[in-house]
mmCIF file of C-alpha atoms in Angstrom:
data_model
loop_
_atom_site.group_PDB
_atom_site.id
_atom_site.type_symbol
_atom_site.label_atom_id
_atom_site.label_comp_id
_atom_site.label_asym_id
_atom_site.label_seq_id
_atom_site.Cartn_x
_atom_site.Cartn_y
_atom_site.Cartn_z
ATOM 1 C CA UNK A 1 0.000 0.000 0.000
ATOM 2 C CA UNK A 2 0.870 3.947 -0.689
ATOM 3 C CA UNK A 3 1.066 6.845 0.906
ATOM 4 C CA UNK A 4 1.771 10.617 1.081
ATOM 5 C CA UNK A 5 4.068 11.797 3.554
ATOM 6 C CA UNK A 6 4.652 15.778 3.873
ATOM 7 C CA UNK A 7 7.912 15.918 5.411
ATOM 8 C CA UNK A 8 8.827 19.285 7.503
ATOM 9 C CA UNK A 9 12.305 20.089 6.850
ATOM 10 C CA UNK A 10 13.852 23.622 7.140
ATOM 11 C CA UNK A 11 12.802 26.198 4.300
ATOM 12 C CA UNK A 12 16.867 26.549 3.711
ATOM 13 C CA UNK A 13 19.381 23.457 3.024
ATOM 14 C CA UNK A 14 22.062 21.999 1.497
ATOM 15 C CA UNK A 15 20.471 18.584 0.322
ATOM 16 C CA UNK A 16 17.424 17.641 0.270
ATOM 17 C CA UNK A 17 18.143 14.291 0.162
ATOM 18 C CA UNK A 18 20.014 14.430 3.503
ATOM 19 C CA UNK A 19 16.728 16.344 5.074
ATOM 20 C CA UNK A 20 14.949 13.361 4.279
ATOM 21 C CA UNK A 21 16.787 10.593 5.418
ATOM 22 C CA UNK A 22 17.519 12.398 8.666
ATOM 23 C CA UNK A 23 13.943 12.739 9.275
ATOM 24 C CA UNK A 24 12.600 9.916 7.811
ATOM 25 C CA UNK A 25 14.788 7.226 8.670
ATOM 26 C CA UNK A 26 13.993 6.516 11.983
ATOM 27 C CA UNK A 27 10.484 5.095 10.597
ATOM 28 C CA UNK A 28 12.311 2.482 8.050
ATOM 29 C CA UNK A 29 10.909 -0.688 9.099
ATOM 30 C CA UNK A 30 13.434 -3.839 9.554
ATOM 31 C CA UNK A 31 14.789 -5.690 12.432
ATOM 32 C CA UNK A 32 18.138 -6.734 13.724
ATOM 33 C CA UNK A 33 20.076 -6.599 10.212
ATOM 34 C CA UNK A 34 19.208 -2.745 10.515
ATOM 35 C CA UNK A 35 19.232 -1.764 13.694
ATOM 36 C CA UNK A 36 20.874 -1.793 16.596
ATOM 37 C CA UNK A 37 18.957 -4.038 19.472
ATOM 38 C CA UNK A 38 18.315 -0.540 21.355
ATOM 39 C CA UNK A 39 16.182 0.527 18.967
ATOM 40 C CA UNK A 40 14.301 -2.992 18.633
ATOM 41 C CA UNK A 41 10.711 -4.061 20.842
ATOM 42 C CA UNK A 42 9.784 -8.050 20.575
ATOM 43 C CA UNK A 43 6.464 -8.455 18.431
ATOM 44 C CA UNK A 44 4.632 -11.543 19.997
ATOM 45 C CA UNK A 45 3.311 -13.586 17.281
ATOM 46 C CA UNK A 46 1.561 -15.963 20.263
ATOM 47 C CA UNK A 47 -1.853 -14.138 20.069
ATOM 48 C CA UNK A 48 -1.994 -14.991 16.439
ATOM 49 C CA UNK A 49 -0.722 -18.184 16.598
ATOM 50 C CA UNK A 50 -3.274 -19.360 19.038
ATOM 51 C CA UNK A 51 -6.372 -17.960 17.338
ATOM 52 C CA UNK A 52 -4.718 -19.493 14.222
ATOM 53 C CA UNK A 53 -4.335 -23.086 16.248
ATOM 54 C CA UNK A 54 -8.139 -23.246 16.396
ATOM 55 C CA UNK A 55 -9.728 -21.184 13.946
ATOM 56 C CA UNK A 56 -12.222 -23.130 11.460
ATOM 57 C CA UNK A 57 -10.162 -23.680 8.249
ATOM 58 C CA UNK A 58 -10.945 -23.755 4.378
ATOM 59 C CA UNK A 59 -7.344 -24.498 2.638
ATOM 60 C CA UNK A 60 -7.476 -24.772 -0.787
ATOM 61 C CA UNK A 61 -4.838 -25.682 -3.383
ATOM 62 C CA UNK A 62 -4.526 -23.150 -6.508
ATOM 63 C CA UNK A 63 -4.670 -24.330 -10.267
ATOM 64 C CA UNK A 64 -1.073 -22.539 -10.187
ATOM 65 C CA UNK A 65 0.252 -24.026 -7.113
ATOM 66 C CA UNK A 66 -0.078 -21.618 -4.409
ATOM 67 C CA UNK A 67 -2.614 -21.553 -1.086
ATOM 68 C CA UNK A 68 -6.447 -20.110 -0.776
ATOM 69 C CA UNK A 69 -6.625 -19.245 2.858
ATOM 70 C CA UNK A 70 -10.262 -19.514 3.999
ATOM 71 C CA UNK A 71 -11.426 -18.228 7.652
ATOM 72 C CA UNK A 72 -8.137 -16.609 8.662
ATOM 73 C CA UNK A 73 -8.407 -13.492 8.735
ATOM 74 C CA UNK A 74 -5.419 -11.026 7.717
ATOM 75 C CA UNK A 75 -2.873 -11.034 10.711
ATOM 76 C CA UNK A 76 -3.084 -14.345 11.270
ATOM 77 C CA UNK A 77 -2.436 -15.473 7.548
ATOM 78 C CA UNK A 78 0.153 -13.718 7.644
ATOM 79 C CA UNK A 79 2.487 -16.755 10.206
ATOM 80 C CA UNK A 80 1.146 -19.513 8.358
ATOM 81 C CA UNK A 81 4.180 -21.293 6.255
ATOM 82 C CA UNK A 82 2.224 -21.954 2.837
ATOM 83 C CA UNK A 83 4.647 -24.145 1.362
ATOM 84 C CA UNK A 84 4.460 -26.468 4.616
ATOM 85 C CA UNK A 85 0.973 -26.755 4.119
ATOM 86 C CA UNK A 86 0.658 -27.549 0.805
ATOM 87 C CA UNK A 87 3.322 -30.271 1.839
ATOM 88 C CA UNK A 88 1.193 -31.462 4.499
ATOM 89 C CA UNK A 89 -2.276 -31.521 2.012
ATOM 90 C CA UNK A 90 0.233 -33.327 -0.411
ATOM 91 C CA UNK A 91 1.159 -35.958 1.913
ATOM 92 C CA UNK A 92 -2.888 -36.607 2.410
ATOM 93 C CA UNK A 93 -3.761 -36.513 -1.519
ATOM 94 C CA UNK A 94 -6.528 -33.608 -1.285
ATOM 95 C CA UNK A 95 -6.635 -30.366 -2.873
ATOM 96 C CA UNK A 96 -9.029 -28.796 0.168
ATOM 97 C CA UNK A 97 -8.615 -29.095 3.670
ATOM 98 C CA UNK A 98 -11.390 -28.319 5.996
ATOM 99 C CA UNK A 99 -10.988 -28.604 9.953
ATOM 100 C CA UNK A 100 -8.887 -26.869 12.108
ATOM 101 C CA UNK A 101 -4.729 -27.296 12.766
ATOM 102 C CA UNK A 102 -5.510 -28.387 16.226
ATOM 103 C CA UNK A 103 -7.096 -31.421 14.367
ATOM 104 C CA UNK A 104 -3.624 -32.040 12.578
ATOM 105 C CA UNK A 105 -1.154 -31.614 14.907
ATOM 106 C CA UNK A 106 -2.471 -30.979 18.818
ATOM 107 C CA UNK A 107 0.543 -30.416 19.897
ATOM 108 C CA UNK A 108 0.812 -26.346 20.221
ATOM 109 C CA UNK A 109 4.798 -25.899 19.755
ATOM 110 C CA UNK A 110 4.511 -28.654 16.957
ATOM 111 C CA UNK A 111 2.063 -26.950 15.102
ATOM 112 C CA UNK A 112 4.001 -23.611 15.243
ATOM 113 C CA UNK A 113 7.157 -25.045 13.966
ATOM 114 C CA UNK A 114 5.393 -27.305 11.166
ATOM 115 C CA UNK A 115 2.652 -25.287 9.878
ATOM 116 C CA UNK A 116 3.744 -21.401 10.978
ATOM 117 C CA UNK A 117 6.675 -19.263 9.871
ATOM 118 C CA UNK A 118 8.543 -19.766 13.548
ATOM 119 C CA UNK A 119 10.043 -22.622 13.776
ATOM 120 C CA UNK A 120 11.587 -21.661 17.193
ATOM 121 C CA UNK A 121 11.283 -19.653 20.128
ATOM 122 C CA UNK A 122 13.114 -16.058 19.634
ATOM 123 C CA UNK A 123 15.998 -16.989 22.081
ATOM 124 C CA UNK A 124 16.051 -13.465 23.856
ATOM 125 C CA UNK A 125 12.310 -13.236 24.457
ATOM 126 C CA UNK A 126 11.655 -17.256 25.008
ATOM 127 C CA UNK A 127 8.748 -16.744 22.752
ATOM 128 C CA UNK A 128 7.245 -16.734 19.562
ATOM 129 C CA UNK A 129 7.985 -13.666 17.211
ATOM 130 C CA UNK A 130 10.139 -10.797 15.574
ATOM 131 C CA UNK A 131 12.264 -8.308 17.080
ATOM 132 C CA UNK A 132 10.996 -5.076 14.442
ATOM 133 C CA UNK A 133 11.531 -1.346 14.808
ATOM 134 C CA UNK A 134 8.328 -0.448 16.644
ATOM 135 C CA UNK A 135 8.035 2.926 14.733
ATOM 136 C CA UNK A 136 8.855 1.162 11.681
ATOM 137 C CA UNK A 137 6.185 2.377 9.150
ATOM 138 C CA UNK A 138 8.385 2.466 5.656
ATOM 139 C CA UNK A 139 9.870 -0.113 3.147
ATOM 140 C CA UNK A 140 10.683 2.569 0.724
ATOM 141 C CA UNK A 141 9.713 6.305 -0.491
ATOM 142 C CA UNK A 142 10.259 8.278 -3.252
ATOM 143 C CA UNK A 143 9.711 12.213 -3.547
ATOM 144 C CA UNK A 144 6.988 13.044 -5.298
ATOM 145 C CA UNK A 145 6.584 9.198 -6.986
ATOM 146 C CA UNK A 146 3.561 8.234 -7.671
ATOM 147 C CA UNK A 147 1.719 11.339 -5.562
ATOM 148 C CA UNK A 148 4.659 14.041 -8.032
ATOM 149 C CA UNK A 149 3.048 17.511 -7.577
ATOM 150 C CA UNK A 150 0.510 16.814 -5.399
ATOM 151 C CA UNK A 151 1.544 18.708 -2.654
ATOM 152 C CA UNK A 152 2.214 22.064 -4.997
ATOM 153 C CA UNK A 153 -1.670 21.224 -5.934
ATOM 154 C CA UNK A 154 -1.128 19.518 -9.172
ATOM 155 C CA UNK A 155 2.190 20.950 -10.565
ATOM 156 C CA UNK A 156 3.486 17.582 -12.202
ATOM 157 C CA UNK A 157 6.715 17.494 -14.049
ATOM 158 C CA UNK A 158 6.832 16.089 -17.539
ATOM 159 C CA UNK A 159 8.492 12.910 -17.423
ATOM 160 C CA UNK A 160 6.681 11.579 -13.786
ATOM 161 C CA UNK A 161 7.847 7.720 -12.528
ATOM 162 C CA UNK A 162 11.847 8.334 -11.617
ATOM 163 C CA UNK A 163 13.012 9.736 -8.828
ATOM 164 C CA UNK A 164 16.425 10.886 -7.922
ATOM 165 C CA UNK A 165 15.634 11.430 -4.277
ATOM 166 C CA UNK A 166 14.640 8.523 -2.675
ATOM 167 C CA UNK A 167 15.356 5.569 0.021
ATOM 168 C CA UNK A 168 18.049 4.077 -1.963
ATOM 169 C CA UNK A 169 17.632 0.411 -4.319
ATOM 170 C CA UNK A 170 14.919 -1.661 -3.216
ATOM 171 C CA UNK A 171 14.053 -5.118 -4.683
ATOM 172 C CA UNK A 172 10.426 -4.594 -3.548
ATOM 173 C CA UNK A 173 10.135 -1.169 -4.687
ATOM 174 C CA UNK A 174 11.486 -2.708 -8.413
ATOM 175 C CA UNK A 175 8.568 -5.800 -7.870
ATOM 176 C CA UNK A 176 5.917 -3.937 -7.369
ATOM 177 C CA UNK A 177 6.915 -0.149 -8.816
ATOM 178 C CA UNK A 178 9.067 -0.814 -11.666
ATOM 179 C CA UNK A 179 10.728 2.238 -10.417
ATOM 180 C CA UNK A 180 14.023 3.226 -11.757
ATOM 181 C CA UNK A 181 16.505 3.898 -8.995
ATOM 182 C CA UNK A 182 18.875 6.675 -10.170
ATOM 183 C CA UNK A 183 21.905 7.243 -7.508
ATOM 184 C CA UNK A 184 22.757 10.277 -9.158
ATOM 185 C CA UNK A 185 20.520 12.317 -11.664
ATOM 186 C CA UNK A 186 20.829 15.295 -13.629
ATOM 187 C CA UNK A 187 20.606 18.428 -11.792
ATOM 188 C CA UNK A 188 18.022 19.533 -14.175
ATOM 189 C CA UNK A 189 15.875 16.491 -13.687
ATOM 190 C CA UNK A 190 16.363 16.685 -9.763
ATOM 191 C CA UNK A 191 15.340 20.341 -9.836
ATOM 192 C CA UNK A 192 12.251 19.816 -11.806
ATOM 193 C CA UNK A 193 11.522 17.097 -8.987
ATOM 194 C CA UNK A 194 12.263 19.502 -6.019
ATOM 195 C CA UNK A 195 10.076 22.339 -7.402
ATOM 196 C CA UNK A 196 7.116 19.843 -8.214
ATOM 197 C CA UNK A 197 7.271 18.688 -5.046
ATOM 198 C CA UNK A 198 8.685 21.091 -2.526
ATOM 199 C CA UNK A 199 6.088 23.741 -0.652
ATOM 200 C CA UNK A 200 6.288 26.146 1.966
ATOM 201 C CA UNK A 201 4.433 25.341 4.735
ATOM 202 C CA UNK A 202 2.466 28.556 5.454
ATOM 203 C CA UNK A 203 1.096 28.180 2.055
ATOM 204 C CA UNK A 204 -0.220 24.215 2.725
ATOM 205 C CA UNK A 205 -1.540 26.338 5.470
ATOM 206 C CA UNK A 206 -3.458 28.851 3.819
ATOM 207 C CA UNK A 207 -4.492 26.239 1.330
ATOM 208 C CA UNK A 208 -5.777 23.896 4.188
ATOM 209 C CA UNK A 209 -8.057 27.372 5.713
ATOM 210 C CA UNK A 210 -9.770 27.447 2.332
ATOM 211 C CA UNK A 211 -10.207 23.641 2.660
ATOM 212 C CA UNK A 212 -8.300 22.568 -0.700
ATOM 213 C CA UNK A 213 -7.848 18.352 -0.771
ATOM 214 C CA UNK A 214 -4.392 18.432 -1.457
ATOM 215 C CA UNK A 215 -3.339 20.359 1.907
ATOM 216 C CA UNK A 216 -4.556 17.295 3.795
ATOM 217 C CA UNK A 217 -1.544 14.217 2.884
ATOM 218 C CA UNK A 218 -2.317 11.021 4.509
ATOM 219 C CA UNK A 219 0.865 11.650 6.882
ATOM 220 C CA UNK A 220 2.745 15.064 8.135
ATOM 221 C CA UNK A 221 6.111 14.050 9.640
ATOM 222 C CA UNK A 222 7.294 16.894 12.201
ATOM 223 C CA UNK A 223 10.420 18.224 11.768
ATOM 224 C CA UNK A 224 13.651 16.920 13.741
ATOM 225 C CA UNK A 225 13.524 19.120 16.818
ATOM 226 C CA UNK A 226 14.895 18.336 20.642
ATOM 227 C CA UNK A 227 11.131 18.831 22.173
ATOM 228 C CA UNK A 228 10.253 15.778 19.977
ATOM 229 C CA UNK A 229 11.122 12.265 20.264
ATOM 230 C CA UNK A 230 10.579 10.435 17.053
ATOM 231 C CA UNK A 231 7.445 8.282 17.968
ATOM 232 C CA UNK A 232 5.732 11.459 18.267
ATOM 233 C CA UNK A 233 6.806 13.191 14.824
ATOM 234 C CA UNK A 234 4.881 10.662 12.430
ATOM 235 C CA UNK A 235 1.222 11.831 12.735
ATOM 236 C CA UNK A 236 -1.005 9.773 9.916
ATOM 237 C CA UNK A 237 -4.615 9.175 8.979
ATOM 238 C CA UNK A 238 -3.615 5.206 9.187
ATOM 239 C CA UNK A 239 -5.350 4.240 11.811
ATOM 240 C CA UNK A 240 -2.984 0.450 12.232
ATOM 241 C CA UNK A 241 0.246 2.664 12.126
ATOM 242 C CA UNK A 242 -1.087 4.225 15.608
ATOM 243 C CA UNK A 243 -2.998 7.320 13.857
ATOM 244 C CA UNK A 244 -2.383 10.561 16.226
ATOM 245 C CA UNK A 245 -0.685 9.501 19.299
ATOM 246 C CA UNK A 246 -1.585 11.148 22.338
ATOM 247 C CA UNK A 247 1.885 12.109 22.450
ATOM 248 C CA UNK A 248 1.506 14.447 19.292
ATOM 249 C CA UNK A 249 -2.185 15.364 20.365
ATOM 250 C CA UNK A 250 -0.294 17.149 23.376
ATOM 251 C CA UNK A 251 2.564 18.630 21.473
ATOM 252 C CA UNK A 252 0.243 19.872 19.417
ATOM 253 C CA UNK A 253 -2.070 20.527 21.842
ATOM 254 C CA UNK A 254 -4.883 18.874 19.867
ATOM 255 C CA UNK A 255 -8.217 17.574 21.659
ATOM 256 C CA UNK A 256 -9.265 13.946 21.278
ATOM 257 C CA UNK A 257 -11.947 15.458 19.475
ATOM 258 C CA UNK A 258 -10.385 16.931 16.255
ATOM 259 C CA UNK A 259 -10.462 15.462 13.398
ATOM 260 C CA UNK A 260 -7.274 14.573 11.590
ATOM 261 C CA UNK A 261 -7.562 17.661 9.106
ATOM 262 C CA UNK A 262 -7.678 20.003 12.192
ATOM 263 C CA UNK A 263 -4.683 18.336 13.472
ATOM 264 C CA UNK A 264 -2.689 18.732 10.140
ATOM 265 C CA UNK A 265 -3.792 22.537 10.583
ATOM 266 C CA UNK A 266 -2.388 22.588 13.740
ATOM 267 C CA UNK A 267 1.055 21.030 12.704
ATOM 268 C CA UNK A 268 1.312 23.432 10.138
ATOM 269 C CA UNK A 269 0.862 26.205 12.711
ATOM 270 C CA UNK A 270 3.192 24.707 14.380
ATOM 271 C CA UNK A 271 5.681 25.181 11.689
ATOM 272 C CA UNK A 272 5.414 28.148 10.300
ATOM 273 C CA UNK A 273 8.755 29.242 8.468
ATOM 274 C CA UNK A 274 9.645 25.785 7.165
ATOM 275 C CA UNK A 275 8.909 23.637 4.372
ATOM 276 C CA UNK A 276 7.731 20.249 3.351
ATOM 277 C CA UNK A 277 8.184 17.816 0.811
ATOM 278 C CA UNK A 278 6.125 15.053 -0.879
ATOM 279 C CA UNK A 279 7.000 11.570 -0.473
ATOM 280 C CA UNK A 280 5.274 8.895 -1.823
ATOM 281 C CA UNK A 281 5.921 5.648 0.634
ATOM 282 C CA UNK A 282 4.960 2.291 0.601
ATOM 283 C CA UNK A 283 3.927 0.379 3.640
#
């Protein structure tokens, strides 16, 4: 899935590129090959397992060899190790498997480790599960991307679909974009980018008083600042990465009442003087 991120960075700099990896990298999502274990918190996979131990299945095997998940719902789906199961409906000469995996294997820790994407208990947290970035809420982002000019209120460049500024080669972003990754880009090219998708922020202001769509992105990320801590600088309309944390309903000094469009005003009040760019991310 997509999003648009307006990024507050100072109206003046060097690189823009640098202004958004400073601010935006603390939200790349990954685990222990990316960060340090300071910056890790354990997700516990048992609630899902369990519900996923007993829930009423309807398994089906594809025409082109992959897995129809019936009664699972999303979160769940996600632990379950397709290729085992196949295996396992393999082994029993059916194409549909109805029941439960309770029924297959009763054995809990069993179950997990044949049927389940953990096949052991994380070592530091003696259960099952990941150790993720728990503000991770990026794979990748481009500026402008698939969103170019939206933030300038429609200002597209000519040639739209490459971006020179961007989180750096991605295999996913080159699976599902078919994005071009350029590392270095001509400086006309890049400046065409910036000014499509570069605005001050007192005029996403103004355009947000007279109620224009574009002034509203489906995530303002607050600037780097010593009064914030990062949790509290990604404020989104995505309700499963958190939405508006109290934390930036008090910095802001929002009520639990607004809506998020009053809360974007508020950030943009907030930061008067700066500027923000577009980024298309994908999540």
């Amino acid at each position: 899935m997509y999003g648009i991120a307006y990024v507050i960075i100072p109206a003046a700099f060097t690189s823009l590129q640098e202004e958004l990896d400073r601010s935006l990298d603390p939200f790349r999502r990954g685990g222990p090959e990316r960060f340090g274990w300071d910056k890790l918190a354990f997700e516990d996979a048992e609630p899902d397992l369990i519900r996923l131990f007993d829930a009423p299945l309807d398994l089906e095997k594809q025409a082109t060899g992959g897995l129809r998940l019936g009664g699972i719902d999303g979160a769940a789906s996600y632990v379950v190790d397709a290729s085992a199961v196949l295996k396992e409906m393999d082994r029993r000469g059916v194409s549909r498997w109805r029941g439960t995996f309770r029924d297959a294997e009763p054995d809990f820790d069993r179950f997990v480790t044949r049927f389940t994407r953990y096949k052991a208990r994380d070592e530091r947290a003696g259960g099952y599960g990941r150790w993720l970035n728990p503000i991770g809420r990026w794979d990748w982002w481009d500026l402008g991307g698939r969103f170019d000019g939206r933030i300038s209120g429609g200002k597209r460049r000519s040639e739209v679909g490459r971006s020179t500024i961007n989180s750096g080669a991605s295999s996913g972003r080159d699976l599902v974009g078919g994005l071009v990754t350029a590392l270095g880009g001509e400086p006309a090219l890049q400046d065409a980018e910036i000014e499509a998708n570069l605005e001050p922020v007192d005029a996403l202001a103004e355009a947000a008083r007279l109620g224009e769509d574009h002034a509203v992105p489906t995530t303002v990320v607050l600037p780097v600042t010593p009064d914030l801590e990062d949790r509290d600088r990604w404020v989104t309309s995505i309700e499963w990465q958190g939405g508006v944390a109290s934390g930036v309903r008090r910095s802001l000094g929002a009520g639990n009442d607004e809506s998020f469009a009053q809360i974007v005003t508020r950030a943009y009040g907030r930061c008067a003087g700066w500027a923000a760019a577009g980024v298309a991310f994908h999540f």
